[in-house]
JSON list of C-alpha atoms in Angstrom, two decimals:
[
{"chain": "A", "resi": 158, "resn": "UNK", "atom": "CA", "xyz": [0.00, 0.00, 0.00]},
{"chain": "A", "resi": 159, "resn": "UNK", "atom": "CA", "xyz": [2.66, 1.97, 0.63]},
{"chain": "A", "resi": 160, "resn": "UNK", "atom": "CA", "xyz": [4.51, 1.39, -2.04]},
{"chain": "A", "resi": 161, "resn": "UNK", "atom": "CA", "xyz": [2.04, 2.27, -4.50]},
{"chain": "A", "resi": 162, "resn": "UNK", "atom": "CA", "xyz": [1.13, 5.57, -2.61]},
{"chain": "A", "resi": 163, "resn": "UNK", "atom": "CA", "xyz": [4.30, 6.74, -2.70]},
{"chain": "A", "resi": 164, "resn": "UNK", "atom": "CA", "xyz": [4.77, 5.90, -6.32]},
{"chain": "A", "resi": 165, "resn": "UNK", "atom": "CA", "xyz": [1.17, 8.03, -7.29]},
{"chain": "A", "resi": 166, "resn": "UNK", "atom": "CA", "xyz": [2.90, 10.89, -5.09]},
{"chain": "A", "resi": 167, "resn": "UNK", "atom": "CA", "xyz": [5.88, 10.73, -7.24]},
{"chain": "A", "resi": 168, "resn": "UNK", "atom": "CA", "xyz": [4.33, 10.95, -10.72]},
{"chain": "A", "resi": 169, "resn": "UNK", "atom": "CA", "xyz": [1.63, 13.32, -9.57]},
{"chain": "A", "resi": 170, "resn": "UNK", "atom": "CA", "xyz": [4.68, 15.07, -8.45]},
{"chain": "A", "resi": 171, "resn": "UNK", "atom": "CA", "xyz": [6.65, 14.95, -11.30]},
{"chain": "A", "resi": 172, "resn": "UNK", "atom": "CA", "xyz": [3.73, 15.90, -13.56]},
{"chain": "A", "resi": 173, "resn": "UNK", "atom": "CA", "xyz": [3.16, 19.44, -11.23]},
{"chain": "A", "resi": 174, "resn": "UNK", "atom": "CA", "xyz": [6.62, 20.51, -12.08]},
{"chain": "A", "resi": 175, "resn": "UNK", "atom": "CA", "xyz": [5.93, 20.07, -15.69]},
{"chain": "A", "resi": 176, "resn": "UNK", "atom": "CA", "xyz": [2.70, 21.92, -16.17]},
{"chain": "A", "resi": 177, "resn": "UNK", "atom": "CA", "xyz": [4.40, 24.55, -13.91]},
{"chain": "A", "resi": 178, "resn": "UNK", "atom": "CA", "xyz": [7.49, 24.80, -16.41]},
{"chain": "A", "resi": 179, "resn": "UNK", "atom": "CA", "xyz": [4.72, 24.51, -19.34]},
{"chain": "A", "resi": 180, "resn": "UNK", "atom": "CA", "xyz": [3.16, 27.68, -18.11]},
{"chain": "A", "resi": 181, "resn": "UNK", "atom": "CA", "xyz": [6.38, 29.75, -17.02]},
{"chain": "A", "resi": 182, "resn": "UNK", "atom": "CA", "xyz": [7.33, 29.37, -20.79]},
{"chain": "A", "resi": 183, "resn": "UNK", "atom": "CA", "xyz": [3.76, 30.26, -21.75]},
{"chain": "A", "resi": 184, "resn": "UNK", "atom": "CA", "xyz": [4.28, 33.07, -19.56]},
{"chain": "A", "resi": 185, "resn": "UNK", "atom": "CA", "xyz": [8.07, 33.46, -20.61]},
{"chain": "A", "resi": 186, "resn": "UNK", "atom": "CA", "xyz": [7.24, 33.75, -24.17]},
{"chain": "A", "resi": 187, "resn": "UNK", "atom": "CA", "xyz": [4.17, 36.08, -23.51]},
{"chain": "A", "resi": 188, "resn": "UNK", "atom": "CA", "xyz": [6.97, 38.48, -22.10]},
{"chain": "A", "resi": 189, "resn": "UNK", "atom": "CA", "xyz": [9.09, 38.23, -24.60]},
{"chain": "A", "resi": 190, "resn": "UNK", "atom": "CA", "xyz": [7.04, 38.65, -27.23]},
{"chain": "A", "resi": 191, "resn": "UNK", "atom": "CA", "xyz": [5.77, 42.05, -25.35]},
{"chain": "A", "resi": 192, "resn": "UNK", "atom": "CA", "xyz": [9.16, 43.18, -25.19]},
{"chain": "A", "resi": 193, "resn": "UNK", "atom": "CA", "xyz": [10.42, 42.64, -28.76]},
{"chain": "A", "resi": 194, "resn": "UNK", "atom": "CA", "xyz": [7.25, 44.60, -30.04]},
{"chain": "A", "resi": 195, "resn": "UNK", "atom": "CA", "xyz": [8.21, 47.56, -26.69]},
{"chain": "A", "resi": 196, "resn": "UNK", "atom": "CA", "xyz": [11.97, 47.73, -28.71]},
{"chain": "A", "resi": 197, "resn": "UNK", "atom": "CA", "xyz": [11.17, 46.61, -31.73]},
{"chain": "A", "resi": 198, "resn": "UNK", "atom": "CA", "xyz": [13.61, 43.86, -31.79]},
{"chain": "A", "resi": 199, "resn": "UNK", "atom": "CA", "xyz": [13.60, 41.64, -34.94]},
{"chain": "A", "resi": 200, "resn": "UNK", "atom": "CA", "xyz": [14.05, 37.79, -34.42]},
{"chain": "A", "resi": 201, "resn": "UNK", "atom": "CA", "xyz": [14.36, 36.61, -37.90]},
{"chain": "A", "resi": 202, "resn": "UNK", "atom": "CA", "xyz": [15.71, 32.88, -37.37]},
{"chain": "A", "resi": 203, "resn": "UNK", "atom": "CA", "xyz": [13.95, 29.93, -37.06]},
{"chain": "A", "resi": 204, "resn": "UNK", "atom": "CA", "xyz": [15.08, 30.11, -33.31]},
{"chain": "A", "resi": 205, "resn": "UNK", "atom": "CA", "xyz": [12.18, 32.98, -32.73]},
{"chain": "A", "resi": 206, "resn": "UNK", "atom": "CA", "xyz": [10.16, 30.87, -30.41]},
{"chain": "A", "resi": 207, "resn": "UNK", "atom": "CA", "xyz": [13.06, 30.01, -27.97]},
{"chain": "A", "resi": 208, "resn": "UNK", "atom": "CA", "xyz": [14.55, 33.74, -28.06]},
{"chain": "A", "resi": 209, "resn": "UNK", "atom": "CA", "xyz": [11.52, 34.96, -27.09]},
{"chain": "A", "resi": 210, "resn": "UNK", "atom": "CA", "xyz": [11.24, 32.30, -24.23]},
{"chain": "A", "resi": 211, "resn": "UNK", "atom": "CA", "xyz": [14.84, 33.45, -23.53]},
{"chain": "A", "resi": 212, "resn": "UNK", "atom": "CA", "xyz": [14.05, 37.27, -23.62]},
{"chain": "A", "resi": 213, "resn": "UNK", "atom": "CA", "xyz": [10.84, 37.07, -21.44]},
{"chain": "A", "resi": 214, "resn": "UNK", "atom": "CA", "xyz": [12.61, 35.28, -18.64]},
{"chain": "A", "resi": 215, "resn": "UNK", "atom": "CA", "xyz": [14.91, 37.95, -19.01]},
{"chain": "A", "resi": 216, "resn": "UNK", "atom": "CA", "xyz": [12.71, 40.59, -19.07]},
{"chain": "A", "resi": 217, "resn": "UNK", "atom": "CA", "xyz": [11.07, 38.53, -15.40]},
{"chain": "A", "resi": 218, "resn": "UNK", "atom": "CA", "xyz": [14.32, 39.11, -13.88]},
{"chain": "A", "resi": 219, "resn": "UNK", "atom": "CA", "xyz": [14.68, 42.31, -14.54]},
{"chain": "A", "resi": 220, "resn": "UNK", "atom": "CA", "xyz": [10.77, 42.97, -13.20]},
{"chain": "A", "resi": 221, "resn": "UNK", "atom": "CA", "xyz": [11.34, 40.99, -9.77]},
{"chain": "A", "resi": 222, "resn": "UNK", "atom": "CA", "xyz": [14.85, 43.00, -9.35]},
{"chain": "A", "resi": 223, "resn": "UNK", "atom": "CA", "xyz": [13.38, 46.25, -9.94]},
{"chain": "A", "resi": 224, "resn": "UNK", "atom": "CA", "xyz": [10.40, 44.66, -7.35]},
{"chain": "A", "resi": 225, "resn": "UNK", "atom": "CA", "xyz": [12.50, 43.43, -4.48]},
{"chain": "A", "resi": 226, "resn": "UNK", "atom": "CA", "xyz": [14.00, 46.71, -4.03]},
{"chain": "A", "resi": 227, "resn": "UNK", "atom": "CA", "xyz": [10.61, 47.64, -2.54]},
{"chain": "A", "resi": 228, "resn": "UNK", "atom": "CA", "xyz": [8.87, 44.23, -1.73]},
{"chain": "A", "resi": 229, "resn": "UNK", "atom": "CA", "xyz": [9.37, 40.73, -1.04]},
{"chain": "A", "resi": 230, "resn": "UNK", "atom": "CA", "xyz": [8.99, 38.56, -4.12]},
{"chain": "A", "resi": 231, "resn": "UNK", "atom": "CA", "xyz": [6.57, 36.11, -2.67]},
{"chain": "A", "resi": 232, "resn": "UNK", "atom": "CA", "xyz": [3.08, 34.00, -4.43]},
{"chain": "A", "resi": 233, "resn": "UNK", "atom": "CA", "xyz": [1.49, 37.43, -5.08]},
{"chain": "A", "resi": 234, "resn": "UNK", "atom": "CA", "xyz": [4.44, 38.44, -6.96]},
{"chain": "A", "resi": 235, "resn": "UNK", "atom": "CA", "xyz": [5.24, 35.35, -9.16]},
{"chain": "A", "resi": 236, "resn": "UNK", "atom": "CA", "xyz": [1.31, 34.77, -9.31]},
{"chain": "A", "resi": 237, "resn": "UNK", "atom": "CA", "xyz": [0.65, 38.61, -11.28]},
{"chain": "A", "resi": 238, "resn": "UNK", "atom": "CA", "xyz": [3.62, 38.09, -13.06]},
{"chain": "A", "resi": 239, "resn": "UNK", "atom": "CA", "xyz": [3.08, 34.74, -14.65]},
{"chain": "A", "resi": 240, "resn": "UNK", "atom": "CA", "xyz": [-0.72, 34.52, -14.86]},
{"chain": "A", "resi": 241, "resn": "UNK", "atom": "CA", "xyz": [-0.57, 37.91, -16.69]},
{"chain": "A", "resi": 242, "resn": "UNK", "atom": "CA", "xyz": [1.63, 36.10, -19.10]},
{"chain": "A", "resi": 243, "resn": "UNK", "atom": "CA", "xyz": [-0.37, 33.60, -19.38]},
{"chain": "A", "resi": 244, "resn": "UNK", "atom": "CA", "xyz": [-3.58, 35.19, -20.06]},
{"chain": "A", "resi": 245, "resn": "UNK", "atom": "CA", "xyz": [-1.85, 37.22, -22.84]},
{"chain": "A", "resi": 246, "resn": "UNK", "atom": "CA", "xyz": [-0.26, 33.76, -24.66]},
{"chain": "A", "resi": 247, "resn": "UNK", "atom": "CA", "xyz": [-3.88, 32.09, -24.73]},
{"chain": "A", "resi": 248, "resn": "UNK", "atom": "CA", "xyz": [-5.58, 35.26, -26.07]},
{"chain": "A", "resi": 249, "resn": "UNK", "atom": "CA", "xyz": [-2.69, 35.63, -28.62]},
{"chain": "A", "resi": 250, "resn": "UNK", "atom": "CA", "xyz": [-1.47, 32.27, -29.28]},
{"chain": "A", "resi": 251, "resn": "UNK", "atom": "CA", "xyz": [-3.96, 30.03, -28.68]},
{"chain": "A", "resi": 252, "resn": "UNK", "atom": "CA", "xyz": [-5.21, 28.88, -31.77]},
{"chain": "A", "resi": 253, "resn": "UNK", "atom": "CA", "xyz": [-1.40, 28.86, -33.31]},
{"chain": "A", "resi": 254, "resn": "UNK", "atom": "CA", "xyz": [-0.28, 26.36, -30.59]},
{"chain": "A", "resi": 255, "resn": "UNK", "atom": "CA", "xyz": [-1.36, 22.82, -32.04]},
{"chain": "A", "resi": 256, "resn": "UNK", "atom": "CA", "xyz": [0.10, 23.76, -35.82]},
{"chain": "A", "resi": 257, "resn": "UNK", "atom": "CA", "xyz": [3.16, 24.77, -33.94]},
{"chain": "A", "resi": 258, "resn": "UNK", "atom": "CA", "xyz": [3.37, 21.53, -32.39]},
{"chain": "A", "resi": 259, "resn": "UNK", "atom": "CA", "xyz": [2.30, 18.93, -35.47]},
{"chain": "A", "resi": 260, "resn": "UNK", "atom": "CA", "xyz": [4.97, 20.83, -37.35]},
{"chain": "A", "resi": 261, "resn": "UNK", "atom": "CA", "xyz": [7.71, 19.97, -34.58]},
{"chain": "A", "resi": 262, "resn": "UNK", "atom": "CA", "xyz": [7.14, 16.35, -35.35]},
{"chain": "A", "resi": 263, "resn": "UNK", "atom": "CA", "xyz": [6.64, 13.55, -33.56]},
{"chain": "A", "resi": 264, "resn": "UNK", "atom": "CA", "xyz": [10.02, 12.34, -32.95]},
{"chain": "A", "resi": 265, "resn": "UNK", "atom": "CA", "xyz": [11.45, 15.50, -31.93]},
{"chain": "A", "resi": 266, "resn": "UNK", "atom": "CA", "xyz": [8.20, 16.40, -29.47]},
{"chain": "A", "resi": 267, "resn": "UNK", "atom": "CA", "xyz": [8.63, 12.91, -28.07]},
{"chain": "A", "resi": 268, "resn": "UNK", "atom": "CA", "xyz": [12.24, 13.89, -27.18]},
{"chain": "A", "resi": 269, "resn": "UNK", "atom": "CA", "xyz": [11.44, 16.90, -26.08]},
{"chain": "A", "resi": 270, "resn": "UNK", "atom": "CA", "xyz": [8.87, 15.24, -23.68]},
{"chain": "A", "resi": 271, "resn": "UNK", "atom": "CA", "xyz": [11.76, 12.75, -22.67]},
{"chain": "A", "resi": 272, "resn": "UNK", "atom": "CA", "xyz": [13.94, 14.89, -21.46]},
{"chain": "A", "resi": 273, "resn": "UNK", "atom": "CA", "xyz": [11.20, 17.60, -19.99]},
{"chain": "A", "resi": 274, "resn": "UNK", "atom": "CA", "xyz": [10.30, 13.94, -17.79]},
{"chain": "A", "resi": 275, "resn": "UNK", "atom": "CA", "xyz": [13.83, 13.18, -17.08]},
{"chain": "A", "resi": 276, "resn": "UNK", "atom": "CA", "xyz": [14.33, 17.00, -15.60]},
{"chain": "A", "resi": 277, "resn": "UNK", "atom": "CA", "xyz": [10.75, 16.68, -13.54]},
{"chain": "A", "resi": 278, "resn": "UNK", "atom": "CA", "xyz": [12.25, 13.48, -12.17]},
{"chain": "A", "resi": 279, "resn": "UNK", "atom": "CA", "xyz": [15.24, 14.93, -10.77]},
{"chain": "A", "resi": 280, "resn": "UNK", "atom": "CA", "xyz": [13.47, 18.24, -10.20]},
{"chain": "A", "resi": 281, "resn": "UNK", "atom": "CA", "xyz": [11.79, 16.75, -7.15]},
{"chain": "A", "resi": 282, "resn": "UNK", "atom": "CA", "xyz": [14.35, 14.80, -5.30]},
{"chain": "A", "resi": 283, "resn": "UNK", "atom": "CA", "xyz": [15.48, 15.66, -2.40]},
{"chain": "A", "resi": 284, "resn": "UNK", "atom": "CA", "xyz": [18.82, 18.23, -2.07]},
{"chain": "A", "resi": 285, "resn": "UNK", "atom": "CA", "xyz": [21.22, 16.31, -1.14]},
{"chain": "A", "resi": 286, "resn": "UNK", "atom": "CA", "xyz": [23.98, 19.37, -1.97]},
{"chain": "A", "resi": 287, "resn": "UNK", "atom": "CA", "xyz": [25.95, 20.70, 1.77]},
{"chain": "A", "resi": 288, "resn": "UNK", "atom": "CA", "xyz": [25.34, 24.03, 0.43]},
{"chain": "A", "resi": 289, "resn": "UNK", "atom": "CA", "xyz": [21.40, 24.05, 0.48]},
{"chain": "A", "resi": 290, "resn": "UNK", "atom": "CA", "xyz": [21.03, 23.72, 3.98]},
{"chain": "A", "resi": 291, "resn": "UNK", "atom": "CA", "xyz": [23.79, 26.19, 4.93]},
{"chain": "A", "resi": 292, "resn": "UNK", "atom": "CA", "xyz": [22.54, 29.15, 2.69]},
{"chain": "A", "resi": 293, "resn": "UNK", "atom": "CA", "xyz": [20.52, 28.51, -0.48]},
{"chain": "A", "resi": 294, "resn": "UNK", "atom": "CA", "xyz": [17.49, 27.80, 1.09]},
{"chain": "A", "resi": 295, "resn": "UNK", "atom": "CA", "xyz": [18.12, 30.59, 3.85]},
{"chain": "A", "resi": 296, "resn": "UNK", "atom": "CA", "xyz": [18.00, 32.77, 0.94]},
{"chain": "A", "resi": 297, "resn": "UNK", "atom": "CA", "xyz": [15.23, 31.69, -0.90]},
{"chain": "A", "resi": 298, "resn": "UNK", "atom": "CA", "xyz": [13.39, 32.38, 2.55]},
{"chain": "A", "resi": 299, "resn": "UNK", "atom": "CA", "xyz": [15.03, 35.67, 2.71]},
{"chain": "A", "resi": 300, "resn": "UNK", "atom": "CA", "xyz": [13.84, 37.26, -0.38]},
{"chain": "A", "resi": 301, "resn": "UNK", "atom": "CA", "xyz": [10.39, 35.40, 0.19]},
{"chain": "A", "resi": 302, "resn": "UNK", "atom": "CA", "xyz": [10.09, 37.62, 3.50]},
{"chain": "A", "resi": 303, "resn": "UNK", "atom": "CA", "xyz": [11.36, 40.90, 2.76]},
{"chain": "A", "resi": 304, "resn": "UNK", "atom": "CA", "xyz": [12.71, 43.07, 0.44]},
{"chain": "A", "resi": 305, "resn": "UNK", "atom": "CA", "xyz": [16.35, 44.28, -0.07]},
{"chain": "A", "resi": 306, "resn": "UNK", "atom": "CA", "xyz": [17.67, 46.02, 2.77]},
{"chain": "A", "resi": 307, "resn": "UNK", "atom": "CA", "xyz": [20.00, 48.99, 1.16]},
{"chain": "A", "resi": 308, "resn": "UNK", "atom": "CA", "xyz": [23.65, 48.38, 2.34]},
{"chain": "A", "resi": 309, "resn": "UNK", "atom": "CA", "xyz": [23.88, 45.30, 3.08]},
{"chain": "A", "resi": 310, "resn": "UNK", "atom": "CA", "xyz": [25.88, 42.89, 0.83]},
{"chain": "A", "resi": 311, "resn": "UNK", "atom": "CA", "xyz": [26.81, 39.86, 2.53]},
{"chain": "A", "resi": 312, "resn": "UNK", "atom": "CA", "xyz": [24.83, 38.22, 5.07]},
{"chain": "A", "resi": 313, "resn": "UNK", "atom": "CA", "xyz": [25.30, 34.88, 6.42]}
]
């Protein structure tokens, strides 16, 4: 009973992280799209799609730096942020997703799955790295709980 319990948790797990990374590049390419129309950047290569992608996460660092200087970058934060890029892909993109996909190809989109699995799978285990405990995860609380404190640079 156990066994299998723990092995639902893990692929219901695993699948989470992917529709989560599914809609950050929804929302990553929403962004980036915005801001090659804002500057008028031209992506002429057959690359577009994963420039944009590239350019909107970008663009999301540069929004939550610009942010922490005043808040903490918590749920509300990442939630506008990424459901506003979201909302803007499906009203924009929607009905150009599947052709984008059946022209990908099977193969390739079943690689592409492969490896997306492969990522979720090691995505969720445990840290096992010294350094987490001592002062990534510290961190991650940090900037959950407030927002940068002006002059100071290293705190341990």
């Amino acid at each position: 009973m156990t066994y299998n319990s723990n092995y639902l948790e893990f692929i219901s797990n695993s699948l989470l992280i992917m529709i989560a990374w599914g809609f950050m590049a929804f929302s990553f390419y929403s962004w980036g799209d915005i801001l090659t129309r804002l500057l008028a950047i031209n992506i002429s290569s057959s690359k577009k799609h994963i420039a944009k992608i590239w350019l909107g996460w970008v663009f999301g660092l540069l929004i939550f730096a610009f942010y922490h200087l005043f808040f903490p970058i918590n749920a509300f934060a990442s939630c506008l942020f990424y459901f506003s890029g979201i909302i803007y892909f499906f009203k924009k993109f929607a009905s150009k997703l599947i052709p984008f996909f059946k022209k990908i190809g099977l193969l390739k989109l079943s690689f592409i799955l492969l490896i997306f699995c492969a990522s979720a799978i090691i995505a969720i285990q445990l840290p096992i790295n010294y350094d987490t405990g001592l002062y990534h995860l510290n961190s991650i609380r940090w900037v959950n709980e407030h927002h940068i404190i002006k002059g100071i640079g290293n705190l341990d």
